[in-house]
CSV table of C-alpha atoms in Angstrom, one decimal:
chain,number,residue,atom,x,y,z
A,1,MET,CA,3.3,1.2,13.8
A,2,THR,CA,6.6,3.0,14.0
A,3,THR,CA,7.4,5.4,11.2
A,4,GLU,CA,9.5,8.5,10.8
A,5,THR,CA,6.5,10.6,10.2
A,6,PRO,CA,7.3,14.3,9.5
A,7,ALA,CA,6.2,16.6,12.3
A,8,PRO,CA,3.2,18.7,11.8
A,9,VAL,CA,4.1,22.1,10.3
A,10,GLU,CA,1.4,24.0,12.2
A,11,ALA,CA,-1.8,23.3,14.1
A,12,GLY,CA,-3.7,25.0,11.3
A,13,LEU,CA,-2.7,22.3,8.9
A,14,PRO,CA,-4.5,19.1,10.1
A,15,ARG,CA,-3.4,15.9,8.5
A,16,THR,CA,-6.0,14.1,6.3
A,17,THR,CA,-7.4,10.7,7.5
A,18,PRO,CA,-7.1,8.4,4.6
A,19,ARG,CA,-8.5,4.9,4.5
A,20,LYS,CA,-6.5,2.6,6.8
A,21,ALA,CA,-4.8,-0.5,5.5
A,22,ARG,CA,-7.1,-3.5,6.0
A,23,ILE,CA,-5.1,-6.4,7.2
A,24,GLY,CA,-6.6,-9.9,7.1
A,25,LEU,CA,-5.2,-12.3,9.8
A,26,VAL,CA,-5.5,-16.0,10.0
A,27,ALA,CA,-3.5,-18.4,12.3
A,28,GLY,CA,-3.3,-22.1,11.9
A,29,GLY,CA,-1.8,-25.4,12.9
A,30,LEU,CA,-2.2,-29.1,12.1
A,31,GLY,CA,-5.3,-30.4,13.9
A,32,ALA,CA,-3.9,-33.9,14.2
A,33,TYR,CA,-1.7,-32.6,17.0
A,34,TRP,CA,-4.4,-31.4,19.3
A,35,PRO,CA,-5.6,-34.8,20.8
A,36,GLN,CA,-2.0,-36.0,20.9
A,37,PHE,CA,-0.6,-33.1,22.9
A,38,PRO,CA,-3.0,-31.5,25.4
A,39,GLY,CA,-2.5,-27.8,25.9
A,40,LEU,CA,-0.7,-27.2,22.6
A,41,LEU,CA,-3.7,-25.7,20.8
A,42,GLU,CA,-4.4,-23.4,23.8
A,43,GLN,CA,-0.8,-22.2,23.8
A,44,LEU,CA,-0.9,-21.5,20.0
A,45,GLU,CA,-4.2,-19.7,20.3
A,46,HIS,CA,-2.7,-17.5,23.0
A,47,SER,CA,0.2,-16.6,20.6
A,48,ALA,CA,-2.3,-15.9,17.9
A,49,ARG,CA,-4.2,-13.4,20.2
A,50,GLU,CA,-0.9,-11.8,21.0
A,51,VAL,CA,-0.1,-11.3,17.3
A,52,SER,CA,-3.6,-10.0,16.7
A,53,ASP,CA,-3.3,-7.5,19.5
A,54,ARG,CA,0.1,-6.2,18.2
A,55,PHE,CA,-1.4,-5.7,14.7
A,56,SER,CA,-4.3,-3.8,16.2
A,57,GLY,CA,-1.8,-1.3,17.6
A,58,MET,CA,-0.2,-0.6,14.2
A,59,GLY,CA,-2.9,1.9,13.1
A,60,CYS,CA,-4.4,-0.6,10.6
A,61,GLU,CA,-7.8,-2.2,10.4
A,62,VAL,CA,-7.5,-5.9,11.4
A,63,VAL,CA,-9.9,-8.6,10.1
A,64,ASP,CA,-9.1,-11.5,12.3
A,65,VAL,CA,-10.8,-14.7,11.1
A,66,GLY,CA,-9.4,-16.9,13.9
A,67,PHE,CA,-7.5,-20.1,14.1
A,68,VAL,CA,-7.8,-23.0,11.5
A,69,SER,CA,-6.9,-26.6,12.0
A,70,ASP,CA,-7.7,-28.3,8.7
A,71,PRO,CA,-8.2,-27.5,5.0
A,72,GLN,CA,-11.9,-27.2,5.4
A,73,GLU,CA,-11.6,-24.5,8.1
A,74,ALA,CA,-8.9,-22.9,6.0
A,75,ALA,CA,-11.2,-22.7,3.0
A,76,GLN,CA,-13.9,-21.1,5.1
A,77,ALA,CA,-11.4,-18.5,6.4
A,78,ALA,CA,-10.3,-17.8,2.8
A,79,ASP,CA,-13.9,-17.0,1.8
A,80,LYS,CA,-14.3,-14.6,4.7
A,81,LEU,CA,-11.0,-12.9,3.8
A,82,ARG,CA,-12.1,-12.7,0.2
A,83,THR,CA,-15.2,-10.7,1.0
A,84,ALA,CA,-13.3,-8.5,3.4
A,85,ASP,CA,-11.4,-6.8,0.5
A,86,CYS,CA,-8.1,-6.8,2.4
A,87,ASP,CA,-4.9,-4.9,1.3
A,88,LEU,CA,-2.7,-7.6,2.8
A,89,ILE,CA,-3.4,-11.0,4.4
A,90,VAL,CA,-1.1,-12.3,7.1
A,91,THR,CA,-1.0,-16.0,7.7
A,92,PHE,CA,0.5,-16.9,11.1
A,93,LEU,CA,2.2,-20.3,11.0
A,94,THR,CA,2.1,-21.3,14.7
A,95,THR,CA,3.4,-24.8,14.2
A,96,TYR,CA,3.5,-27.3,11.3
A,97,LEU,CA,0.5,-27.3,9.0
A,98,THR,CA,0.1,-28.5,5.4
A,99,ALA,CA,0.4,-26.3,2.3
A,100,SER,CA,-3.2,-27.3,1.5
A,101,MET,CA,-4.3,-25.2,4.5
A,102,VAL,CA,-2.5,-22.1,3.2
A,103,LEU,CA,-2.9,-22.2,-0.5
A,104,PRO,CA,-6.7,-21.5,-0.6
A,105,VAL,CA,-6.2,-18.3,1.5
A,106,ALA,CA,-3.7,-17.0,-1.1
A,107,GLN,CA,-5.8,-18.2,-4.1
A,108,ARG,CA,-9.2,-17.0,-3.1
A,109,SER,CA,-8.5,-13.7,-1.3
A,110,GLN,CA,-7.2,-11.8,-4.3
A,111,ALA,CA,-4.8,-10.0,-2.0
A,112,PRO,CA,-1.0,-10.4,-1.3
A,113,VAL,CA,-0.2,-12.8,1.4
A,114,LEU,CA,2.5,-12.5,4.1
A,115,LEU,CA,3.5,-15.6,6.0
A,116,ILE,CA,4.9,-15.1,9.5
A,117,ASP,CA,6.3,-17.8,11.9
A,118,LEU,CA,7.0,-16.4,15.3
A,119,GLN,CA,8.0,-18.9,17.9
A,120,PRO,CA,7.2,-18.1,21.6
A,121,THR,CA,10.8,-17.2,22.6
A,122,ALA,CA,14.2,-16.8,21.1
A,123,SER,CA,15.1,-20.4,21.8
A,124,MET,CA,13.9,-23.7,23.4
A,125,ASP,CA,14.8,-25.0,26.8
A,126,HIS,CA,16.2,-28.2,25.5
A,127,ALA,CA,16.5,-29.9,28.9
A,128,THR,CA,12.8,-29.6,29.8
A,129,PHE,CA,11.1,-29.7,26.4
A,130,ASP,CA,9.0,-32.6,25.2
A,131,THR,CA,7.5,-33.1,21.7
A,132,GLY,CA,4.4,-31.0,22.6
A,133,LYS,CA,6.4,-28.0,23.8
A,134,TRP,CA,8.7,-28.3,20.7
A,135,LEU,CA,5.8,-28.2,18.3
A,136,ALA,CA,5.0,-24.7,19.5
A,137,TYR,CA,8.4,-23.7,18.1
A,138,CYS,CA,8.3,-25.2,14.7
A,139,GLY,CA,6.2,-22.7,12.8
A,140,GLN,CA,9.1,-22.3,10.4
A,141,CYS,CA,9.0,-26.1,9.6
A,142,PRO,CA,6.2,-25.7,6.8
A,143,LEU,CA,7.7,-22.5,5.4
A,144,PRO,CA,9.9,-24.2,2.6
A,145,GLU,CA,6.9,-26.5,1.8
A,146,ILE,CA,4.5,-23.5,1.4
A,147,ALA,CA,7.1,-21.5,-0.5
A,148,ASN,CA,7.6,-24.3,-3.0
A,149,VAL,CA,3.8,-24.6,-3.5
A,150,PHE,CA,3.4,-20.9,-3.9
A,151,ARG,CA,6.2,-20.8,-6.5
A,152,ARG,CA,4.5,-23.6,-8.5
A,153,ALA,CA,1.2,-21.9,-8.2
A,154,ARG,CA,2.7,-18.6,-9.4
A,155,ILE,CA,1.9,-16.8,-6.2
A,156,PRO,CA,4.4,-14.2,-5.1
A,157,PHE,CA,6.1,-15.3,-1.9
A,158,ARG,CA,7.1,-13.2,1.2
A,159,SER,CA,7.7,-14.2,4.8
A,160,VAL,CA,9.0,-13.1,8.1
A,161,SER,CA,10.6,-15.6,10.6
A,162,GLY,CA,11.4,-14.8,14.2
A,163,HIS,CA,9.9,-15.0,17.6
A,164,LEU,CA,7.0,-13.2,19.4
A,165,HIS,CA,9.3,-10.6,21.0
A,166,ASP,CA,11.8,-10.3,18.2
A,167,GLU,CA,11.9,-6.6,17.4
A,168,ASN,CA,13.8,-7.2,14.2
A,169,ALA,CA,11.0,-9.5,13.0
A,170,TRP,CA,8.4,-7.0,14.0
A,171,THR,CA,10.3,-4.2,12.1
A,172,ARG,CA,10.2,-6.3,9.0
A,173,ILE,CA,6.5,-7.1,9.5
A,174,GLU,CA,5.7,-3.4,10.0
A,175,ARG,CA,7.5,-2.7,6.7
A,176,TRP,CA,4.9,-4.9,5.0
A,177,ILE,CA,2.1,-3.1,6.9
A,178,ARG,CA,3.3,0.3,5.7
A,179,ALA,CA,3.5,-1.1,2.2
A,180,ALA,CA,-0.1,-2.3,2.6
A,181,ASP,CA,-1.1,1.2,3.6
A,182,VAL,CA,0.4,2.5,0.3
A,183,ARG,CA,-1.5,-0.3,-1.6
A,184,ALA,CA,-4.7,0.8,0.1
A,185,ALA,CA,-4.0,4.5,-0.9
A,186,MET,CA,-3.4,3.5,-4.5
A,187,ARG,CA,-6.3,1.0,-4.8
A,188,HIS,CA,-8.8,3.5,-3.5
A,189,GLY,CA,-7.1,6.8,-4.5
A,190,ARG,CA,-8.8,9.6,-6.5
A,191,HIS,CA,-6.2,11.6,-8.3
A,192,GLY,CA,-6.9,15.0,-9.9
A,193,LEU,CA,-5.3,16.0,-13.2
A,194,MET,CA,-6.0,19.6,-14.1
A,195,GLY,CA,-5.0,21.6,-17.2
A,196,HIS,CA,-2.7,20.2,-19.9
A,197,LEU,CA,0.7,18.7,-20.5
A,198,TYR,CA,3.7,21.1,-20.4
A,199,PRO,CA,4.3,21.4,-24.1
A,200,GLY,CA,7.1,19.1,-25.3
A,201,MET,CA,7.6,17.3,-22.0
A,202,LEU,CA,7.0,13.8,-23.5
A,203,ASP,CA,8.2,11.8,-20.5
A,204,VAL,CA,5.4,13.3,-18.4
A,205,SER,CA,2.7,12.1,-20.7
A,206,THR,CA,0.8,9.4,-18.8
A,207,ASP,CA,-1.8,6.9,-20.0
A,208,LEU,CA,-4.7,7.3,-17.6
A,209,THR,CA,-6.0,3.8,-18.3
A,210,LEU,CA,-2.7,2.3,-17.1
A,211,VAL,CA,-3.1,4.2,-13.8
A,212,SER,CA,-6.4,2.5,-13.2
A,213,ALA,CA,-5.2,-0.9,-14.6
A,214,GLN,CA,-2.0,-1.1,-12.6
A,215,PHE,CA,-3.0,0.6,-9.3
A,216,GLY,CA,-6.8,0.5,-9.2
A,217,SER,CA,-6.9,4.2,-8.8
A,218,HIS,CA,-9.3,6.7,-10.4
A,219,VAL,CA,-8.1,9.7,-12.3
A,220,GLU,CA,-10.5,12.7,-12.2
A,221,VAL,CA,-9.9,14.9,-15.3
A,222,LEU,CA,-10.4,18.5,-14.3
A,223,GLU,CA,-10.6,21.8,-16.1
A,224,VAL,CA,-8.9,25.0,-14.8
A,225,ASP,CA,-12.5,26.4,-14.9
A,226,ASP,CA,-13.3,23.9,-12.1
A,227,LEU,CA,-10.9,25.9,-10.0
A,228,ARG,CA,-11.9,29.3,-11.4
A,229,VAL,CA,-15.6,29.1,-10.3
A,230,ARG,CA,-14.5,28.1,-6.8
A,231,VAL,CA,-11.9,30.8,-6.5
A,232,ALA,CA,-14.6,33.4,-7.6
A,233,GLU,CA,-16.7,32.4,-4.6
A,234,VAL,CA,-14.0,32.9,-2.0
A,235,THR,CA,-14.8,35.8,0.4
A,236,GLU,CA,-12.4,38.5,1.7
A,237,ARG,CA,-12.8,37.1,5.2
A,238,GLN,CA,-11.6,33.7,3.9
A,239,VAL,CA,-8.6,35.4,2.2
A,240,ASP,CA,-7.7,37.2,5.5
A,241,GLU,CA,-7.8,33.9,7.4
A,242,ARG,CA,-5.6,32.2,4.8
A,243,VAL,CA,-3.1,35.0,4.7
A,244,ALA,CA,-2.9,34.8,8.5
A,245,LEU,CA,-2.2,31.0,8.2
A,246,ALA,CA,0.5,31.7,5.6
A,247,ARG,CA,2.2,34.2,8.0
A,248,ASP,CA,2.1,31.6,10.7
A,249,VAL,CA,3.5,28.8,8.6
A,250,PHE,CA,6.0,30.7,6.4
A,251,THR,CA,8.7,33.3,6.9
A,252,LEU,CA,7.8,36.0,4.4
A,253,ASP,CA,10.7,37.5,2.5
A,254,THR,CA,10.6,41.2,1.8
A,255,SER,CA,10.1,40.5,-1.9
A,256,VAL,CA,6.6,39.2,-1.2
A,257,ASP,CA,4.0,41.6,-2.6
A,258,GLU,CA,0.9,41.9,-0.5
A,259,GLU,CA,-1.5,41.7,-3.5
A,260,ASP,CA,0.3,38.6,-4.8
A,261,LEU,CA,0.1,37.0,-1.3
A,262,ARG,CA,-3.7,37.7,-1.1
A,263,TRP,CA,-4.2,36.2,-4.6
A,264,GLY,CA,-2.2,33.1,-3.6
A,265,ALA,CA,-4.4,32.9,-0.5
A,266,LYS,CA,-7.6,33.2,-2.5
A,267,VAL,CA,-6.5,30.5,-4.9
A,268,SER,CA,-5.5,28.3,-1.9
A,269,VAL,CA,-9.0,28.5,-0.4
A,270,GLY,CA,-10.6,27.7,-3.8
A,271,LEU,CA,-8.1,24.8,-4.2
A,272,ASP,CA,-9.2,23.4,-0.9
A,273,ARG,CA,-12.8,23.4,-2.0
A,274,LEU,CA,-11.8,21.8,-5.3
A,275,VAL,CA,-10.1,19.0,-3.5
A,276,ASP,CA,-13.0,18.5,-1.1
A,277,ASP,CA,-15.7,18.6,-3.9
A,278,PHE,CA,-13.9,16.0,-6.0
A,279,ALA,CA,-12.7,14.0,-2.9
A,280,LEU,CA,-9.1,14.1,-4.3
A,281,ASP,CA,-6.2,12.3,-2.6
A,282,SER,CA,-3.6,14.0,-4.9
A,283,LEU,CA,-3.5,16.5,-7.8
A,284,ALA,CA,-1.2,17.3,-10.7
A,285,TYR,CA,-1.7,20.5,-12.7
A,286,TYR,CA,-0.3,22.8,-15.4
A,287,HIS,CA,-1.7,25.6,-17.4
A,288,ARG,CA,0.3,27.9,-19.7
A,289,GLY,CA,-2.0,30.9,-20.1
A,290,LEU,CA,-1.3,34.1,-22.0
A,291,ASP,CA,-0.7,37.8,-21.2
A,292,GLY,CA,-1.9,37.8,-17.6
A,293,GLU,CA,-5.4,36.4,-18.4
A,294,LEU,CA,-7.3,34.8,-15.5
A,295,HIS,CA,-6.4,31.2,-16.2
A,296,GLU,CA,-2.7,32.1,-16.3
A,297,ARG,CA,-3.1,33.9,-12.9
A,298,LEU,CA,-4.8,30.8,-11.5
A,299,GLY,CA,-1.9,28.6,-12.6
A,300,ALA,CA,0.6,31.0,-11.2
A,301,GLY,CA,-1.3,31.4,-7.9
A,302,MET,CA,-1.2,27.6,-7.1
A,303,ILE,CA,2.0,27.3,-5.2
A,304,LEU,CA,0.9,28.5,-1.7
A,305,GLY,CA,-2.2,26.4,-1.6
A,306,ALA,CA,-0.6,23.4,-3.2
A,307,SER,CA,2.2,23.4,-0.6
A,308,LEU,CA,-0.3,23.7,2.2
A,309,LEU,CA,-2.3,20.8,0.8
A,310,THR,CA,0.9,18.7,0.4
A,311,ALA,CA,1.8,19.3,4.0
A,312,ARG,CA,-1.7,18.0,5.0
A,313,GLY,CA,-1.2,14.7,3.1
A,314,ILE,CA,-2.8,15.7,-0.2
A,315,PRO,CA,0.3,16.0,-2.5
A,316,VAL,CA,0.1,18.4,-5.4
A,317,ALA,CA,2.6,18.4,-8.3
A,318,GLY,CA,3.1,21.0,-11.0
A,319,GLU,CA,3.9,20.6,-14.7
A,320,TYR,CA,1.1,18.0,-15.1
A,321,GLU,CA,3.3,15.4,-13.4
A,322,LEU,CA,0.7,12.7,-12.5
A,323,ARG,CA,3.3,10.0,-11.9
A,324,THR,CA,5.2,12.2,-9.5
A,325,SER,CA,2.0,13.2,-7.6
A,326,LEU,CA,1.3,9.5,-7.2
A,327,ALA,CA,4.9,8.9,-5.9
A,328,MET,CA,4.5,11.8,-3.5
A,329,LEU,CA,1.3,10.2,-2.2
A,330,MET,CA,3.0,6.9,-1.7
A,331,ALA,CA,5.9,8.5,0.1
A,332,ASP,CA,3.5,10.5,2.3
A,333,ARG,CA,1.7,7.3,3.3
A,334,LEU,CA,5.1,5.8,4.3
A,335,GLY,CA,5.6,8.8,6.6
A,336,ALA,CA,8.5,10.0,4.4
A,337,GLY,CA,7.1,13.3,3.2
A,338,GLY,CA,7.9,13.4,-0.5
A,339,SER,CA,8.6,16.8,-2.1
A,340,PHE,CA,8.4,17.6,-5.8
A,341,THR,CA,12.0,17.4,-7.2
A,342,GLU,CA,14.2,17.5,-10.2
A,343,LEU,CA,17.9,17.9,-10.9
A,344,GLN,CA,19.2,21.5,-10.6
A,345,ALA,CA,23.0,21.3,-10.7
A,346,LEU,CA,26.0,19.2,-9.8
A,347,ASN,CA,28.7,20.4,-7.3
A,348,PHE,CA,31.9,18.4,-8.0
A,349,ASP,CA,33.9,20.4,-5.4
A,350,ASP,CA,31.6,19.3,-2.6
A,351,GLY,CA,30.6,15.9,-4.2
A,352,VAL,CA,26.8,16.7,-4.0
A,353,VAL,CA,23.8,16.7,-6.4
A,354,GLU,CA,21.7,19.8,-6.0
A,355,MET,CA,18.0,19.0,-6.5
A,356,GLY,CA,14.6,20.6,-5.9
A,357,HIS,CA,12.0,22.5,-7.8
A,358,ASP,CA,10.0,25.7,-8.0
A,359,GLY,CA,6.4,25.3,-7.0
A,360,PRO,CA,4.7,22.9,-4.6
A,361,ALA,CA,6.7,21.5,-1.8
A,362,HIS,CA,6.2,19.2,1.3
A,363,LEU,CA,6.5,21.7,4.1
A,364,ALA,CA,6.5,19.1,6.8
A,365,ILE,CA,10.1,17.9,5.8
A,366,SER,CA,11.7,21.4,5.6
A,367,SER,CA,14.9,21.8,7.6
A,368,ALA,CA,13.6,25.1,9.0
A,369,ASP,CA,10.7,27.5,8.6
A,370,PRO,CA,9.8,27.5,4.9
A,371,LEU,CA,10.2,30.8,3.2
A,372,LEU,CA,7.8,32.6,0.8
A,373,ARG,CA,9.6,34.6,-1.8
A,374,GLY,CA,8.0,36.9,-4.3
A,375,LEU,CA,8.9,36.3,-8.0
A,376,GLY,CA,8.3,38.6,-10.9
A,377,VAL,CA,8.5,35.7,-13.3
A,378,TYR,CA,8.4,31.9,-13.0
A,379,HIS,CA,11.2,30.5,-15.1
A,380,GLY,CA,10.0,28.5,-18.1
A,381,LYS,CA,6.4,29.3,-17.3
A,382,ARG,CA,4.0,32.2,-17.5
A,383,GLY,CA,2.8,34.3,-14.5
A,384,TRP,CA,4.3,35.6,-11.3
A,385,GLY,CA,3.6,35.6,-7.6
A,386,VAL,CA,4.8,33.9,-4.4
A,387,SER,CA,6.9,30.8,-4.4
A,388,VAL,CA,8.2,28.4,-1.6
A,389,GLU,CA,11.8,28.1,-0.7
A,390,PHE,CA,13.5,25.7,1.7
A,391,ASP,CA,16.0,22.9,2.2
A,392,VAL,CA,14.8,19.4,3.1
A,393,ARG,CA,15.7,18.2,6.6
A,394,HIS,CA,19.4,17.3,6.8
A,395,GLY,CA,20.2,13.6,7.2
A,396,PRO,CA,19.2,10.4,5.3
A,397,VAL,CA,17.0,10.9,2.3
A,398,THR,CA,15.7,8.8,-0.6
A,399,THR,CA,14.9,9.9,-4.1
A,400,PHE,CA,11.8,8.0,-5.3
A,401,GLY,CA,9.9,8.1,-8.5
A,402,LEU,CA,7.6,6.0,-10.8
A,403,GLY,CA,9.3,5.2,-14.1
A,404,GLN,CA,7.5,3.6,-17.0
A,405,ASP,CA,8.9,1.0,-19.4
A,406,ALA,CA,8.3,0.5,-23.1
A,407,ASP,CA,5.5,-1.9,-22.5
A,408,GLY,CA,3.8,0.6,-20.2
A,409,THR,CA,4.7,-1.1,-16.9
A,410,TYR,CA,5.4,1.3,-14.0
A,411,MET,CA,8.6,0.8,-12.0
A,412,VAL,CA,9.4,1.9,-8.5
A,413,ILE,CA,12.8,3.6,-8.6
A,414,ALA,CA,14.8,4.6,-5.6
A,415,SER,CA,18.2,5.8,-4.5
A,416,GLU,CA,19.4,6.6,-0.9
A,417,GLY,CA,21.7,9.5,0.0
A,418,GLU,CA,22.1,12.2,2.6
A,419,VAL,CA,21.1,15.9,2.6
A,420,VAL,CA,24.1,17.9,3.8
A,421,PRO,CA,24.5,21.6,4.7
A,422,GLY,CA,26.1,24.1,2.3
A,423,PRO,CA,25.3,27.1,0.1
A,424,LEU,CA,21.9,27.1,-1.7
A,425,LEU,CA,20.4,29.3,-4.3
A,426,GLU,CA,17.9,31.9,-3.1
A,427,ILE,CA,15.5,32.0,-6.1
A,428,GLY,CA,12.2,30.8,-4.6
A,429,ASN,CA,12.9,27.1,-5.1
A,430,THR,CA,13.2,24.2,-2.8
A,431,THR,CA,16.9,23.1,-3.1
A,432,SER,CA,18.8,20.4,-1.3
A,433,ARG,CA,22.4,19.2,-1.5
A,434,VAL,CA,22.3,15.4,-1.6
A,435,ASP,CA,25.5,13.3,-1.1
A,436,PHE,CA,25.1,9.8,-2.7
A,437,GLY,CA,28.5,8.7,-1.6
A,438,CYS,CA,29.9,8.8,-5.1
A,439,ASP,CA,30.9,11.1,-8.0
A,440,PRO,CA,27.8,13.3,-8.7
A,441,GLY,CA,28.2,12.8,-12.4
A,442,GLU,CA,28.3,9.1,-12.1
A,443,TRP,CA,25.2,9.1,-9.9
A,444,THR,CA,23.3,11.3,-12.4
A,445,ASP,CA,24.1,9.0,-15.2
A,446,ALA,CA,22.9,5.9,-13.3
A,447,TRP,CA,19.8,7.7,-12.1
A,448,SER,CA,18.9,8.9,-15.6
A,449,ALA,CA,19.4,5.4,-17.0
A,450,SER,CA,17.0,3.8,-14.5
A,451,GLY,CA,13.8,4.7,-16.4
A,452,ILE,CA,13.0,7.7,-14.1
A,453,GLY,CA,11.3,10.7,-15.6
A,454,HIS,CA,12.0,14.4,-15.3
A,455,HIS,CA,10.6,14.6,-11.7
A,456,TRP,CA,10.5,12.6,-8.5
A,457,ALA,CA,9.8,12.7,-4.8
A,458,LEU,CA,12.6,13.6,-2.3
A,459,CYS,CA,11.8,11.7,0.9
A,460,VAL,CA,13.2,11.8,4.4
A,461,GLY,CA,14.9,8.7,5.7
A,462,HIS,CA,16.4,5.7,3.9
A,463,ARG,CA,13.4,4.1,2.4
A,464,ALA,CA,14.6,1.7,-0.2
A,465,LYS,CA,13.5,-1.4,1.7
A,466,ASP,CA,10.1,0.2,2.3
A,467,LEU,CA,9.7,1.0,-1.3
A,468,GLN,CA,10.8,-2.5,-2.4
A,469,ALA,CA,8.0,-3.9,-0.2
A,470,VAL,CA,5.6,-1.4,-1.8
A,471,ALA,CA,6.7,-2.5,-5.3
A,472,ASP,CA,6.2,-6.2,-4.3
A,473,LEU,CA,2.6,-5.6,-3.1
A,474,LEU,CA,1.8,-3.6,-6.1
A,475,GLY,CA,3.3,-6.2,-8.5
A,476,LEU,CA,5.8,-3.7,-9.9
A,477,PRO,CA,9.5,-4.0,-10.8
A,478,PHE,CA,11.8,-2.4,-8.2
A,479,VAL,CA,15.0,-0.6,-9.3
A,480,ARG,CA,17.6,0.6,-6.8
A,481,VAL,CA,20.1,3.0,-8.1
A,482,THR,CA,23.7,3.0,-6.8
A,483,ALA,CA,26.6,4.4,-8.6
């Protein structure tokens, strides 16, 4: 599967190995043809094996239930796919077949279905083809029939038409596989939520039941004390090793205090253990604290460890932003990074929107070595310590967040732009200058009206089509913002 996966930051930051997308595959054609046209079934089965082999090379788990020739065989295949708990089922229309052979697969499997019809080559040799050879090319023939039946059965419809060696078709198919990978991450995800809501930030407030209801995920409610007891057990040797890793990954500004660096390293080791102990795929956190007490110091010491975890594929978001940590996880599974982001300023002279955030960042999409800067105070929060500063890799980017409507429905919201070079603040924040090809104020108005919240993920690459596919498989509305 070809993705624009961010390069590893450092050998000391191994990527996590999440559950692979499980893709069900069934191929089929009308059995009435086989005695009429000798050799046709064998040719179609060969095409089905070629498709299965290509899927196996995409980094997903393939559950291939074989070739079906009539409704009875299709029903048996449907039952096998139902028990396989697939994230996406691909039905390969090799030639004409009736809708009654496809409908049971969609109805019984309880998984989204993608129909593909890939003829053997780009075109037929009309001078030499007879009916049997033509039938190997008419996989698109039943597509309108099946689409009509799916619509009447209220089954969401998606398809890819092309030929076996059509890279455009395979690019579109791979987009659905990537979306299925995101669906797998959300269906089986365990998301930590530690601390409490940033006071007054009403948009951030999230109904945990809806996370499970709409995504299938589990939210693990954590106490800051769950981190405290693990940090207390960290040894000086472990701190030394984490400090050494930080010096390898980051450029350290002269403002970094050694004691603050060691505290951030100690919290980082404890945070790793917290994530392991609770088998977390993501984490959102916030704790206000008071007068330098331990819980305040823990909250202030999170940024180093949170950024290292995010670079490993376990995104961490501050300010209790559960929906954004989910969006960051989805972006990471697409190979797009996904860094914690909000609006910072508008530059009308250069026509760019400046966006970023203090706190956790996705180091793997930094344009250069990320910087650790020491801060005597975190603006709008309590505490002090080291913070991460960088600019996202220059070039195409996508802003992506999960909005929520009045009825509680989540929305996938995206907008494509380009990170361009220029002056940036040096205040311990991630900051990027994003050109959306329009007046920055007009884009900000359109983005704010979309249903987005305070924060979102900034992703590398133009990802709107990928995210639209994700929204489709998750059954969520998709909103694309253009001004």
